[in-house]
Amino acid sequence: MAQQYDTLIIGSGLAGLTLALQLADQQKVCLVSKRQISDSASNWAQGGIAAVINHKDSVEAHIKDTLIAGAGLCDEAITRMIIEHGREAVEWLIDLGVEFTRENDDSDFHLTREGGHSHRRILHVADATGKAVQETLAQRVRKHPNITILENHIAVDLITTKKLHKTQKNSCLGAYVLDIASGKVLTIGAQHTSLATGGAGKVYLYTTNPDVSTGDGIAMAWRAGCRISNMEFVQFHPTCLFHPQEKSFLISEAVRGEGGLLKLADGTRFMPNHDERAELAPRDVVARAIDFEMKRLGLDCVYLDITHKSPAFIKKHFPTIHQRCLALGIDITTSPIPVVPAAHYSCGGVMTNHHGQTDIDNLYAIGETSCTGLHGANRLASNSLLECLVLARAAAANILKAKPRTMPDLPYWDESRVTDADEEILITHTWNELRRFMWNYVGIVRTNKRLSRAMHRIQMLRDEVHEFYSNFRVSNNLIELRNLLQVSELIVKSAMQRQESRGLHYSRDYPELLPEAEPTILKPDDHYSLLDNKHGHYLFDAY
Ligand SMILES: Cc1cc2nc3c(=O)[nH]c(=O)nc-3n(C[C@H](O)[C@H](O)[C@H](O)COP(=O)(O)OP(=O)(O)OC[C@H]3O[C@@H](n4cnc5c(N)ncnc54)[C@H](O)[C@@H]3O)c2cc1C
């Protein structure tokens, strides 16, 4: 028997956990997470959540800042809706027990100000906001009797009426989910399904994202028939630690704020050649300058030097960075820190409305996997956790209003025509190759030639992986690789369509801004083969 729930939520970051808690008093909910609940970008968020709390601040000012950052591509109505609901959303977190940092006198919340914000409006829990929020919500989720949690389970694909019955009107019926430990694929049916799978930073060689950020929700939604928007807008953080044993440790922008200087290996500063604000230029300008120098000189990294400050100052202001680097043999009081820019946030994703509804009935997308129109061409810092919260709450309200429908019997995952993979090398090799050329050709600075090269390689790898997927049992790595390839293709296609430089997308062939701002919207063809495939896995062997 297929398992049946009222709502199936795929992903346990802030978006997924919020949705689960909002529904569970009235519904049977299944929460699927491909590692442990806490393995998410949400858990790693440092800065905080933007919300209008201070009486000197205003909703209008927050909207204005967001629209400026978004470079003409924010959806103004969605932006207003999210920002207007910010305060009640963070109050919900406070009611659940999240202890945001307060001022010394313990009365008001301590609000920080980040780049692009005209006011202090970032609520935070010291420098580990995401962890505090995630732990509070996860505890509640674990205790709730109506929530079934499936950890170490990875969703493979959505089940839709269009795939099953070739209906014109497409609605979502649930998903196939691999139990990673047993290797069995479960059939999970649900009245409503929500993708909350986070971003896609693992497409790139260097990323601040956790390993789970492989764009699965975007790839699944695309294969199922959803439109995907604005994938070319990938935000790069300028300074991530470059070290073989440390995959994705952020070196906070505060280090530059406190006087840290960016240098080449021979000690030459380069930022003044790129921008008069030098190291204090905005994130995207600094990331582009580092990328330029690395490509120009063929470097592996550049260096962030704060050694001119006293050891006491460095240890007091950056205790975590100091200790983490020291553990890796880098004493930042005496040596510069090797850094590279790293993919940080995916502004694009599955197109949704203000309830998180996608193009497919009964399918929602919330959090970083979605594209609501809030971020436009560039995300304003700390608006992403806000979007997770507000859209999860809006989706819950919409789901709770829906009338129940009769669910058809769902076919099982068919493994009768596949065998165990004989070797994993294709997967690891392809993954490495993909991340490296995406970094080199589709990174911070793009050209037509680089994009065409990347597309050509993606198509070759895609055919190989497709063949593999059709003939062998699915595994966690194969599912992620297939999704990464899909998402890479969507990023490259979107970048090729944008013949201008706007927000986070910079093309050397089109350095100007076009007078009209238009979103990039990719519409799926009927690219999946239906019941007539020759290979394994029944419905889902095609890209
Ligand atoms: C280092 C870092 C610092 C950041 N700091 C801030 C900040 O200060 N403020 C801010 O607003 N934003 C910040 N961001 C961005 C923000 O953290 C993310 O945008 C946000 O947390 C995304 O939440 P989410 O719920 O959409 O996805 P995530 O929190 O990434 O959760 C995704 C979940 O989906 C699961 N999943 C993925 N695929 C599958 C699948 N196929 N099957 C089952 N489960 C799956 C994952 O395991 C995970 O549980 C930061 C990001 C990073 C990486």
Coordinates of C-alpha atoms and ligand atoms in Angstrom, one line a residue, residues 10-16 32-35 37 39-42 44-48 153-155 196-199 208-210 212-213 216 220 250 344-345 366-369 379 382-386 388, ligand 1:
I10 CA 9.9 17.6 1.1
G11 CA 12.7 19.3 3.1
S12 CA 13.3 20.2 6.7
G13 CA 14.8 23.7 6.6
L14 CA 13.0 26.8 8.0
A15 CA 10.4 26.6 5.2
G16 CA 9.5 22.9 5.6
V32 CA 10.8 14.0 4.4
S33 CA 14.5 15.0 4.8
K34 CA 17.4 13.5 2.9
R35 CA 19.8 13.6 5.9
I37 CA 16.5 17.2 10.1
D39 CA 21.1 19.3 7.8
S40 CA 20.0 22.5 6.0
A41 CA 21.1 25.9 4.9
S42 CA 18.7 27.3 7.5
W44 CA 23.9 27.6 9.0
A45 CA 22.4 31.1 8.6
Q46 CA 24.4 33.5 10.7
G47 CA 23.2 37.0 10.2
G48 CA 19.5 36.9 11.0
H153 CA 14.9 9.7 2.8
I154 CA 15.4 11.5 -0.5
A155 CA 12.5 12.4 -2.8
A196 CA 11.0 22.9 0.5
T197 CA 14.3 21.6 -0.7
G198 CA 16.4 24.8 -0.5
G199 CA 18.9 26.1 -3.0
T208 CA 28.8 28.3 1.3
N209 CA 25.9 25.8 1.1
P210 CA 25.6 22.5 2.9
V212 CA 22.1 18.9 0.7
S213 CA 21.7 22.0 -1.5
D216 CA 16.3 18.7 -6.1
M220 CA 11.7 17.7 -9.8
L250 CA 32.3 31.7 5.4
H344 CA 25.7 31.4 -1.7
Y345 CA 22.1 31.9 -2.7
I366 CA 8.4 27.4 -0.5
G367 CA 11.7 28.8 0.6
E368 CA 14.9 29.0 -1.5
T369 CA 13.6 26.4 -4.0
R379 CA 18.7 39.3 -2.8
S382 CA 18.4 38.5 5.5
N383 CA 15.3 38.6 3.3
S384 CA 15.5 34.9 2.6
L385 CA 14.7 33.5 6.0
L386 CA 11.8 36.0 6.1
C388 CA 10.7 31.1 4.1
Ligands
LIG1 C1 26.2 30.0 5.4 C2 24.9 30.6 5.1 C3 24.5 31.7 5.8 C4 23.3 32.3 5.5 N1 22.8 33.4 6.3 C5 21.6 33.9 6.1 C6 21.1 34.9 7.0 O1 21.7 35.3 7.9 N2 19.8 35.4 6.7 C7 19.0 34.9 5.7 O2 17.9 35.4 5.5 N3 19.5 34.0 4.9 C8 20.7 33.4 5.1 N4 21.2 32.4 4.3 C9 20.2 31.9 3.3 C10 19.2 31.0 4.0 O3 19.8 30.3 5.0 C11 18.5 30.1 3.1 O4 18.0 30.7 2.0 C12 17.3 29.4 3.8 O5 17.7 28.8 5.0 C13 16.7 28.3 2.9 O6 15.7 27.7 3.7 P1 14.9 26.5 3.1 O7 14.0 26.0 4.1 O8 14.3 26.9 1.8 O9 16.0 25.4 2.6 P2 17.1 24.7 3.5 O10 17.2 25.3 4.9 O11 18.3 24.5 2.7 O12 16.5 23.2 3.7 C14 16.3 22.3 2.6 C15 15.9 21.0 3.2 O13 15.5 20.2 2.1 C16 16.1 18.9 2.2 N5 16.1 18.3 0.9 C17 16.7 18.8 -0.2 N6 16.5 17.9 -1.3 C18 15.7 16.9 -0.8 C19 15.2 15.7 -1.4 N7 15.3 15.4 -2.7 N8 14.5 14.9 -0.6 C20 14.3 15.2 0.8 N9 14.8 16.2 1.4 C21 15.5 17.1 0.6 C22 17.5 19.2 2.9 O14 18.0 18.0 3.4 C23 17.0 20.2 3.9 O15 16.5 19.6 5.0 C24 22.4 31.8 4.5 C25 22.8 30.7 3.8 C26 24.0 30.1 4.1 C27 24.4 28.9 3.3

